[in-house]
CSV table of C-alpha atoms and ligand atoms in Angstrom, one decimal:
chain,number,residue,atom,x,y,z
A,1,SER,CA,273.2,-8.6,277.7
A,2,THR,CA,273.8,-4.8,277.3
A,3,LEU,CA,273.1,-2.2,274.5
A,4,SER,CA,275.2,1.1,273.8
A,5,PHE,CA,273.7,3.8,271.7
A,6,VAL,CA,276.1,6.1,269.7
A,7,LEU,CA,274.4,9.2,268.6
A,8,GLY,CA,275.4,12.6,268.0
A,9,THR,CA,272.9,14.9,266.0
A,10,ARG,CA,269.5,16.1,266.3
A,11,PRO,CA,268.0,13.4,264.1
A,12,GLU,CA,269.6,10.7,265.8
A,13,ILE,CA,268.4,11.8,269.1
A,14,ILE,CA,264.9,12.2,268.0
A,15,LYS,CA,265.0,8.7,266.0
A,16,LEU,CA,266.6,6.8,268.6
A,17,SER,CA,264.2,8.3,271.4
A,18,PRO,CA,261.6,5.6,271.0
A,19,VAL,CA,264.3,2.7,271.2
A,20,ILE,CA,265.9,4.3,274.3
A,21,ARG,CA,262.4,4.5,275.9
A,22,SER,CA,261.6,0.9,274.9
A,23,CYS,CA,264.7,-0.2,276.6
A,24,GLN,CA,263.6,1.5,279.6
A,25,ARG,CA,260.3,-0.1,279.6
A,26,TYR,CA,261.6,-3.7,279.0
A,27,ASP,CA,264.4,-3.1,281.5
A,28,VAL,CA,267.2,-3.6,279.1
A,29,PRO,CA,270.4,-2.3,280.3
A,30,PHE,CA,271.8,0.5,278.1
A,31,SER,CA,274.3,3.3,277.9
A,32,LEU,CA,274.2,6.6,275.8
A,33,ILE,CA,277.4,7.5,274.1
A,34,HIS,CA,277.2,11.2,272.7
A,35,THR,CA,279.7,12.1,270.2
A,36,GLY,CA,279.3,15.9,270.7
A,37,GLN,CA,278.8,16.3,266.9
A,38,HIS,CA,275.9,18.7,267.8
A,39,TYR,CA,276.6,20.7,270.9
A,40,SER,CA,274.3,23.7,270.6
A,41,ASP,CA,271.3,23.5,273.1
A,42,GLU,CA,269.0,24.1,270.2
A,43,LEU,CA,270.2,20.8,268.2
A,44,ASP,CA,271.1,18.8,271.1
A,45,SER,CA,269.9,19.1,275.0
A,46,VAL,CA,266.4,20.5,274.1
A,47,PHE,CA,265.7,17.2,272.7
A,48,PHE,CA,267.0,15.1,275.7
A,49,GLU,CA,264.8,17.2,277.9
A,50,GLN,CA,261.7,17.4,275.6
A,51,LEU,CA,261.9,13.6,274.9
A,52,GLU,CA,262.5,12.7,278.6
A,53,LEU,CA,265.8,10.8,277.7
A,54,PRO,CA,268.5,10.0,280.5
A,55,PRO,CA,271.6,12.3,280.2
A,56,PRO,CA,274.4,10.4,278.0
A,57,GLU,CA,276.9,8.7,280.3
A,58,TYR,CA,279.6,9.9,278.0
A,59,ASN,CA,280.1,12.9,275.9
A,60,LEU,CA,283.0,13.0,273.6
A,61,ALA,CA,282.5,16.6,272.7
A,62,VAL,CA,284.2,16.3,269.2
A,63,GLY,CA,282.4,19.5,268.0
A,64,SER,CA,282.7,20.7,264.4
A,65,SER,CA,285.6,20.2,262.0
A,66,SER,CA,286.6,18.7,258.9
A,67,HIS,CA,285.1,15.1,258.0
A,68,GLY,CA,288.4,13.4,258.8
A,69,GLU,CA,289.2,15.1,262.0
A,70,GLN,CA,285.6,14.9,263.1
A,71,THR,CA,285.2,11.2,262.3
A,72,GLY,CA,288.6,10.3,263.6
A,73,GLU,CA,288.3,12.0,266.8
A,74,MET,CA,284.9,10.2,267.4
A,75,ILE,CA,286.4,6.8,266.5
A,76,VAL,CA,289.1,7.1,269.2
A,77,GLY,CA,286.8,8.3,271.6
A,78,ILE,CA,284.2,5.7,271.1
A,79,GLU,CA,286.9,2.9,271.1
A,80,SER,CA,288.0,3.8,274.5
A,81,VAL,CA,284.6,4.1,275.9
A,82,LEU,CA,283.6,0.7,274.3
A,83,GLU,CA,286.7,-0.8,276.1
A,84,GLU,CA,285.2,0.1,279.3
A,85,GLU,CA,281.6,-0.6,278.6
A,86,ARG,CA,281.8,-3.9,276.7
A,87,PRO,CA,278.3,-4.0,275.4
A,88,ASP,CA,277.0,-6.7,273.4
A,89,VAL,CA,275.5,-4.6,270.7
A,90,VAL,CA,276.2,-0.9,269.5
A,91,LEU,CA,273.2,0.7,267.9
A,92,VAL,CA,273.7,3.6,265.3
A,93,GLN,CA,270.8,5.3,263.3
A,94,GLY,CA,271.1,6.9,260.0
A,95,ASP,CA,273.8,8.4,258.0
A,96,THR,CA,275.9,11.0,259.9
A,97,ASN,CA,279.5,10.9,260.7
A,98,SER,CA,278.7,9.8,264.1
A,99,VAL,CA,277.2,6.8,262.5
A,100,LEU,CA,280.2,6.2,260.7
A,101,ALA,CA,282.6,6.4,263.5
A,102,GLY,CA,280.4,4.3,265.9
A,103,THR,CA,280.1,1.6,263.2
A,104,ILE,CA,283.9,1.6,262.5
A,105,ALA,CA,285.0,1.6,266.3
A,106,ALA,CA,282.6,-1.2,267.2
A,107,THR,CA,282.9,-3.5,264.3
A,108,LYS,CA,286.5,-4.1,265.0
A,109,MET,CA,286.1,-5.1,268.6
A,110,LYS,CA,285.7,-8.7,269.6
A,111,GLY,CA,282.3,-9.7,271.2
A,112,ILE,CA,280.6,-6.4,270.2
A,113,GLU,CA,277.8,-6.6,267.4
A,114,VAL,CA,276.6,-3.6,265.3
A,115,GLY,CA,273.0,-2.7,264.5
A,116,HIS,CA,272.2,-0.3,262.0
A,117,VAL,CA,269.0,1.4,262.4
A,118,GLU,CA,267.3,3.0,259.0
A,119,ALA,CA,269.6,0.7,257.0
A,120,GLY,CA,269.1,0.3,253.1
A,121,LEU,CA,268.5,4.0,252.0
A,122,ARG,CA,270.3,5.0,249.0
A,123,SER,CA,270.2,8.4,247.1
A,124,PHE,CA,272.7,7.1,244.7
A,125,ASP,CA,274.6,10.4,244.8
A,126,ARG,CA,277.9,9.5,246.1
A,127,GLU,CA,278.9,13.2,246.2
A,128,MET,CA,276.7,13.3,249.5
A,129,PRO,CA,278.6,12.5,252.7
A,130,GLU,CA,275.6,11.0,254.1
A,131,GLU,CA,275.4,8.4,251.0
A,132,VAL,CA,279.2,7.4,251.8
A,133,ASN,CA,278.3,7.0,255.5
A,134,ARG,CA,275.1,4.9,255.0
A,135,ARG,CA,276.8,2.6,252.6
A,136,LEU,CA,279.7,1.8,254.8
A,137,ALA,CA,277.5,1.5,257.9
A,138,ASP,CA,275.3,-1.2,256.1
A,139,HIS,CA,278.1,-3.1,255.0
A,140,ALA,CA,280.1,-3.4,258.1
A,141,ALA,CA,277.0,-3.9,260.4
A,142,ASP,CA,275.8,-7.3,261.8
A,143,HIS,CA,272.1,-6.4,262.4
A,144,LEU,CA,270.3,-4.3,259.5
A,145,PHE,CA,267.0,-2.6,260.2
A,146,PRO,CA,265.7,-1.1,257.0
A,147,PRO,CA,262.4,0.8,257.4
A,148,THR,CA,260.6,-0.7,254.1
A,149,GLU,CA,260.8,-3.6,251.8
A,150,THR,CA,262.2,-1.2,249.2
A,151,SER,CA,265.3,-0.5,251.4
A,152,ARG,CA,265.5,-4.4,252.3
A,153,GLN,CA,265.7,-5.3,248.6
A,154,GLN,CA,268.3,-2.6,248.0
A,155,LEU,CA,270.5,-4.3,250.8
A,156,LEU,CA,269.9,-7.8,249.3
A,157,SER,CA,270.9,-6.3,245.9
A,158,GLU,CA,274.2,-5.5,247.3
A,159,GLY,CA,275.0,-8.9,248.5
A,160,LEU,CA,274.0,-8.5,252.2
A,161,ALA,CA,272.6,-11.5,254.0
A,162,ASP,CA,268.9,-11.8,254.4
A,163,ASP,CA,269.4,-13.4,257.9
A,164,ARG,CA,270.9,-10.1,259.3
A,165,ILE,CA,267.9,-8.0,257.9
A,166,THR,CA,264.8,-7.2,259.6
A,167,VAL,CA,262.3,-4.8,258.2
A,168,THR,CA,260.9,-2.8,261.2
A,169,GLY,CA,259.5,0.5,259.9
A,170,ASN,CA,261.1,3.7,260.6
A,171,THR,CA,261.4,4.7,264.2
A,172,ILE,CA,260.3,8.3,263.3
A,173,VAL,CA,256.7,7.1,262.9
A,174,ASP,CA,257.0,5.8,266.7
A,175,ALA,CA,258.3,9.4,267.5
A,176,VAL,CA,255.7,11.1,265.5
A,177,THR,CA,252.7,9.2,267.2
A,178,GLN,CA,254.1,9.4,270.5
A,179,ASN,CA,254.3,13.2,270.5
A,180,VAL,CA,252.0,14.6,268.0
A,181,GLU,CA,249.0,14.9,270.3
A,182,ILE,CA,251.4,16.2,273.4
A,183,ALA,CA,252.6,18.8,270.8
A,184,HIS,CA,249.1,20.2,270.0
A,185,GLU,CA,248.2,20.3,273.7
A,186,ARG,CA,251.5,21.9,274.8
A,187,SER,CA,252.8,24.1,271.9
A,188,SER,CA,252.0,27.7,271.3
A,189,VAL,CA,254.3,28.1,268.4
A,190,LEU,CA,251.6,29.4,266.0
A,191,ALA,CA,250.7,32.2,268.3
A,192,GLU,CA,254.3,32.9,269.4
A,193,LEU,CA,255.2,33.4,265.6
A,194,GLY,CA,252.2,35.1,264.7
A,195,LEU,CA,251.0,32.5,262.1
A,196,GLU,CA,247.3,33.1,262.1
A,197,SER,CA,246.8,32.4,258.2
A,198,GLU,CA,248.1,29.8,255.9
A,199,PHE,CA,252.0,29.4,255.9
A,200,GLY,CA,254.7,27.2,254.4
A,201,LEU,CA,257.5,25.6,256.2
A,202,LEU,CA,261.0,25.4,255.0
A,203,THR,CA,264.1,23.7,256.2
A,204,ALA,CA,267.3,23.6,254.3
A,205,HIS,CA,270.7,22.6,255.7
A,206,ARG,CA,272.3,20.2,253.2
A,207,ALA,CA,275.9,20.8,252.5
A,208,GLU,CA,275.4,20.8,248.8
A,209,ASN,CA,272.6,23.3,249.1
A,210,VAL,CA,273.8,26.0,251.5
A,211,ASP,CA,277.7,25.8,251.2
A,212,ASP,CA,277.4,27.1,247.7
A,213,ARG,CA,276.3,30.8,247.6
A,214,GLU,CA,274.7,30.6,244.2
A,215,ARG,CA,272.7,27.5,244.9
A,216,PHE,CA,271.6,28.8,248.3
A,217,VAL,CA,270.3,31.9,246.7
A,218,THR,CA,268.5,30.1,243.9
A,219,LEU,CA,266.7,28.0,246.4
A,220,LEU,CA,265.5,30.7,248.5
A,221,ASP,CA,264.3,32.7,245.4
A,222,GLY,CA,262.4,29.5,244.3
A,223,VAL,CA,260.7,29.2,247.5
A,224,ALA,CA,259.9,32.7,247.6
A,225,ARG,CA,258.4,32.6,244.2
A,226,ALA,CA,256.3,29.7,245.2
A,227,ALA,CA,255.2,31.5,248.2
A,228,ARG,CA,254.2,34.6,246.4
A,229,GLU,CA,252.2,32.6,243.9
A,230,GLN,CA,250.5,30.7,246.6
A,231,ASP,CA,250.0,33.8,248.8
A,232,LEU,CA,251.7,32.3,251.8
A,233,LEU,CA,254.4,33.3,254.3
A,234,VAL,CA,257.2,30.9,254.8
A,235,VAL,CA,258.9,30.2,258.2
A,236,TYR,CA,262.4,28.8,258.0
A,237,PRO,CA,263.8,27.6,261.2
A,238,ILE,CA,267.4,27.9,260.2
A,239,HIS,CA,270.0,25.3,260.9
A,240,PRO,CA,273.2,26.7,262.3
A,241,ARG,CA,275.1,25.6,259.3
A,242,ALA,CA,272.7,27.4,257.1
A,243,ASP,CA,272.7,30.5,259.1
A,244,LYS,CA,276.4,30.7,259.2
A,245,TRP,CA,276.4,30.8,255.4
A,246,VAL,CA,273.5,33.5,255.3
A,247,SER,CA,275.9,35.6,257.3
A,248,GLU,CA,279.1,34.9,255.5
A,249,PHE,CA,277.7,35.1,252.0
A,250,GLY,CA,275.9,38.2,252.9
A,251,ILE,CA,272.6,36.8,251.4
A,252,ASP,CA,269.5,38.9,251.4
A,253,VAL,CA,266.8,36.6,252.3
A,254,PRO,CA,263.6,37.4,250.2
A,255,ALA,CA,260.7,39.1,252.4
A,256,GLU,CA,258.4,36.0,251.8
A,257,ILE,CA,260.8,34.0,253.9
A,258,ARG,CA,260.9,34.5,257.7
A,259,LEU,CA,264.0,33.1,259.4
A,260,VAL,CA,263.4,31.9,263.0
A,261,GLU,CA,265.6,29.9,265.5
A,262,PRO,CA,265.6,26.1,265.3
A,263,GLN,CA,262.5,24.7,267.0
A,264,ASP,CA,262.1,22.1,269.5
A,265,PHE,CA,260.5,18.9,268.6
A,266,LEU,CA,257.0,19.5,269.7
A,267,ASP,CA,257.0,23.1,268.3
A,268,PHE,CA,258.3,21.6,265.0
A,269,LEU,CA,255.8,18.9,264.8
A,270,VAL,CA,252.9,21.5,265.2
A,271,LEU,CA,254.4,23.6,262.2
A,272,GLU,CA,254.7,20.6,260.0
A,273,ASP,CA,251.1,19.4,260.8
A,274,GLU,CA,249.6,22.8,260.3
A,275,ALA,CA,251.6,24.1,257.3
A,276,THR,CA,250.0,24.2,253.9
A,277,ILE,CA,253.3,22.9,252.4
A,278,VAL,CA,256.6,21.8,253.4
A,279,PHE,CA,259.8,22.9,251.5
A,280,THR,CA,262.8,20.8,252.8
A,281,ASP,CA,266.2,19.2,251.9
A,282,SER,CA,266.0,17.2,255.3
A,283,GLY,CA,265.6,13.5,255.3
A,284,GLY,CA,263.6,13.4,258.4
A,285,VAL,CA,261.3,16.1,257.5
A,286,GLN,CA,260.3,14.3,254.2
A,287,GLU,CA,259.2,11.5,256.3
A,288,GLU,CA,257.4,13.6,258.9
A,289,SER,CA,255.3,15.6,256.4
A,290,CYS,CA,254.4,12.4,254.7
A,291,ILE,CA,253.4,10.7,258.0
A,292,LEU,CA,251.5,13.9,258.8
A,293,GLN,CA,249.5,14.3,255.6
A,294,THR,CA,251.1,17.7,254.9
A,295,PRO,CA,252.4,18.0,251.1
A,296,CYS,CA,256.1,18.1,250.5
A,297,VAL,CA,258.6,19.5,247.8
A,298,THR,CA,262.1,18.3,248.1
A,299,LEU,CA,264.7,20.9,247.2
A,300,ARG,CA,267.2,18.5,245.9
A,301,ASP,CA,267.9,16.3,242.7
A,302,ASN,CA,267.4,12.9,244.4
A,303,THR,CA,266.0,11.4,247.5
A,304,GLU,CA,266.8,8.2,249.6
A,305,ARG,CA,263.2,8.3,250.5
A,306,PRO,CA,261.6,7.3,247.1
A,307,GLU,CA,258.5,5.8,249.1
A,308,THR,CA,257.2,9.3,249.9
A,309,VAL,CA,257.3,10.0,246.1
A,310,GLU,CA,255.7,6.9,245.3
A,311,VAL,CA,252.7,7.5,247.7
A,312,GLY,CA,252.3,10.8,246.3
A,313,ALA,CA,253.3,12.6,249.3
A,314,ASN,CA,256.5,14.4,248.0
A,315,ARG,CA,258.1,15.8,244.8
A,316,ILE,CA,261.7,16.1,244.0
A,317,VAL,CA,261.9,19.5,242.5
A,318,GLY,CA,265.6,20.6,242.8
A,319,VAL,CA,266.2,24.3,243.5
A,320,GLU,CA,265.5,26.1,240.3
A,321,SER,CA,262.5,28.4,240.5
A,322,GLU,CA,260.3,27.3,237.8
A,323,SER,CA,260.5,23.7,239.1
A,324,VAL,CA,259.8,24.6,242.7
A,325,VAL,CA,256.6,26.6,241.6
A,326,GLU,CA,255.5,24.1,239.3
A,327,GLY,CA,255.9,21.3,241.8
A,328,VAL,CA,254.2,23.2,244.8
A,329,ARG,CA,251.3,23.8,242.1
A,330,GLU,CA,251.0,20.4,241.2
A,331,ILE,CA,251.1,18.8,244.6
A,332,LEU,CA,248.8,21.3,246.2
A,333,GLY,CA,246.4,20.4,243.1
A,334,VAL,CA,246.0,17.0,244.5
A,335,GLY,CA,244.6,16.6,248.2
A,336,PRO,CA,246.6,14.8,250.8
A,337,ASN,CA,245.2,11.4,251.3
A,338,TRP,CA,248.1,8.8,250.8
A,339,GLU,CA,249.3,5.9,252.8
A,340,ASN,CA,252.3,6.2,255.3
A,341,PRO,CA,254.9,3.8,254.0
A,342,PHE,CA,257.0,3.8,257.1
A,343,GLY,CA,255.4,1.3,259.2
A,344,ASP,CA,252.8,1.2,262.2
A,345,GLY,CA,254.8,3.0,264.9
A,346,THR,CA,256.2,-0.1,266.5
A,347,ALA,CA,259.7,0.0,265.0
A,348,ALA,CA,261.5,0.4,268.2
A,349,LYS,CA,259.9,-2.6,269.7
A,350,GLN,CA,260.6,-4.6,266.5
A,351,ILE,CA,264.3,-3.7,266.8
A,352,LEU,CA,264.7,-5.1,270.4
A,353,ASP,CA,262.6,-8.2,269.5
A,354,ALA,CA,265.0,-8.9,266.6
A,355,LEU,CA,267.8,-8.5,269.0
A,356,GLU,CA,266.0,-10.9,271.2
A,357,TYR,CA,265.8,-8.4,274.1
A,358,ASP,CA,261.9,-9.2,274.4
A,359,GLN,CA,262.8,-12.2,276.7
A,360,ALA,CA,265.1,-10.1,278.5
B,1,LIG,C1,275.0,16.8,260.1
B,1,LIG,C2,275.0,15.7,259.3
B,1,LIG,C3,273.7,15.6,258.2
B,1,LIG,C4,272.4,15.8,259.0
B,1,LIG,C5,272.5,17.1,259.9
B,1,LIG,C6,271.4,16.9,261.0
B,1,LIG,C7,277.2,14.6,258.6
B,1,LIG,C8,278.2,14.5,257.5
B,1,LIG,N1,276.2,15.6,258.4
B,1,LIG,O1,275.1,17.9,259.3
B,1,LIG,O2,273.7,14.4,257.4
B,1,LIG,O3,271.5,15.9,258.2
B,1,LIG,O4,273.6,16.9,260.9
B,1,LIG,O5,271.1,18.3,261.4
B,1,LIG,O6,277.5,14.0,259.5
B,1,LIG,N2,276.9,23.9,264.1
B,1,LIG,C9,276.5,24.5,265.3
B,1,LIG,N3,276.3,23.8,266.4
B,1,LIG,C10,276.2,22.5,266.5
B,1,LIG,C11,276.4,21.9,265.4
B,1,LIG,C12,276.9,22.4,264.2
B,1,LIG,O7,276.6,25.9,265.3
B,1,LIG,O8,275.8,22.2,267.4
B,1,LIG,C13,277.4,24.4,263.1
B,1,LIG,C14,279.0,24.6,262.8
B,1,LIG,O9,279.1,25.8,262.2
B,1,LIG,C15,279.3,23.5,261.9
B,1,LIG,C16,278.2,23.4,261.0
B,1,LIG,O10,277.0,23.8,261.8
B,1,LIG,O11,280.5,23.8,261.3
B,1,LIG,C17,278.0,21.8,260.5
B,1,LIG,O12,277.9,21.0,261.5
B,1,LIG,P1,278.3,19.5,261.0
B,1,LIG,O13,278.0,18.6,262.4
B,1,LIG,O14,279.7,19.3,260.4
B,1,LIG,O15,277.2,19.1,260.1
B,1,LIG,P2,275.6,19.4,260.0
B,1,LIG,O16,275.5,20.4,259.0
B,1,LIG,O17,274.9,19.7,261.2
B,2,LIG,N1,263.5,19.4,263.6
B,2,LIG,C1,263.1,20.0,264.9
B,2,LIG,N2,263.5,21.4,264.6
B,2,LIG,C2,263.7,22.2,263.7
B,2,LIG,C3,263.9,21.3,262.4
B,2,LIG,C4,263.8,20.1,262.4
B,2,LIG,O1,263.0,19.3,265.7
B,2,LIG,O2,263.8,23.5,263.7
B,2,LIG,C5,263.6,17.9,263.6
B,2,LIG,C6,262.6,17.3,262.7
B,2,LIG,O3,261.3,17.0,263.3
B,2,LIG,C7,263.2,15.9,262.4
B,2,LIG,C8,264.6,16.3,262.5
B,2,LIG,O4,264.9,17.4,263.2
B,2,LIG,O5,262.7,14.8,263.0
B,2,LIG,C9,265.3,16.3,261.2
B,2,LIG,O6,266.6,16.5,261.3
B,2,LIG,P1,267.5,17.4,260.2
B,2,LIG,O7,266.8,18.1,259.1
B,2,LIG,O8,268.4,18.2,260.8
B,2,LIG,O9,268.5,16.3,259.6
B,2,LIG,P2,268.2,15.1,258.4
B,2,LIG,O10,267.0,14.4,258.8
B,2,LIG,O11,268.1,15.9,257.2
B,2,LIG,O12,269.3,14.1,258.8
């Protein structure tokens, strides 16, 4: 019985890496189908190398375009690869257009089941492309792997059958625990970036934050004010999408914020672990800062990771200055000492067990 992974972006490569490595360990035959949604080295090949993943057998090289064109091209390409590969199960992870395309292509093919890793997350904000993608993927998939009991309950409340659902924890815990020590041993990012005293870490790339000039400027201003009050320099490894808008809008980035290139996974883990505070609109970064006991403020109006807020690791502050400044003050006022709600770092094994690959 064989498995194909459809993946296409930075977070999918990182979060599927423990599952791919478990397949290697248990001798589960698998293939990797890369959609090519991300293609810049710094969002793509650097993670294959650093996480020691085999190069994908297929790369559809769809690149960047509108949602319909990008997703449509992927569906066509994935379908023809699946015709050839004929796996028993296709695994997708998360909420990107690559996930939607992989799910749609595979679900209509006879004899192929779909497994959705990180199922059941909801921001309840249907304006976000990711919310549409994750809902559609959950409702089409045969096997659902929610990270927590909260996400399982969400799936049940939408009428999805309990016997398709296995709570596994989030594979990001596996990825963090497998890499954080190595990161501290090997990375010299703090010295390279000259971060000798306390610093903050910023990531912002969501369409709703960076594609709108006014909102992006407001967000940067809020982070800069909080940084000034806390006497911190903030490093911002900038995603190419955001970088493009900084140039096109001609935004003057405040002096408190230092733009740097996107970091590889080990360097980024060290930055997250050592930062005084994390400012982010990323999904994965909310989880990782929670796992690493680094306080986080989320520069959005909602989150599909409410567990991080419930345990006290994260505050949803939006982008307005006063709210960002206040959120930072509050979360730094209570010491980081919370439970990790995302499982014990065995999610990858639990996913393969649920698919009955443990006896393979
Ligand atoms: C995508 C996902 C988002 C996820 C993010 C992870 C969707 C709808 N969005 O957003 O959920 O959080 O990946 O990082 O699937 N670009 C490059 N190099 C690349 C890829 C993109 O320069 O390798 C630039 C291009 O200008 C492109 C823009 O980034 O137009 C946006 O890329 P796209 O794949 O559409 O979405 P992301 O913002 O990366
Ligand atoms: N990440 C990284 N380098 C960076 C920024 C992020 O390696 O410069 C990693 C981070 O550790 C996390 C993932 O990328 O695992 C998050 O991806 P992203 O924020 O692009 O997407 P999201 O999680 O919001 O979908």
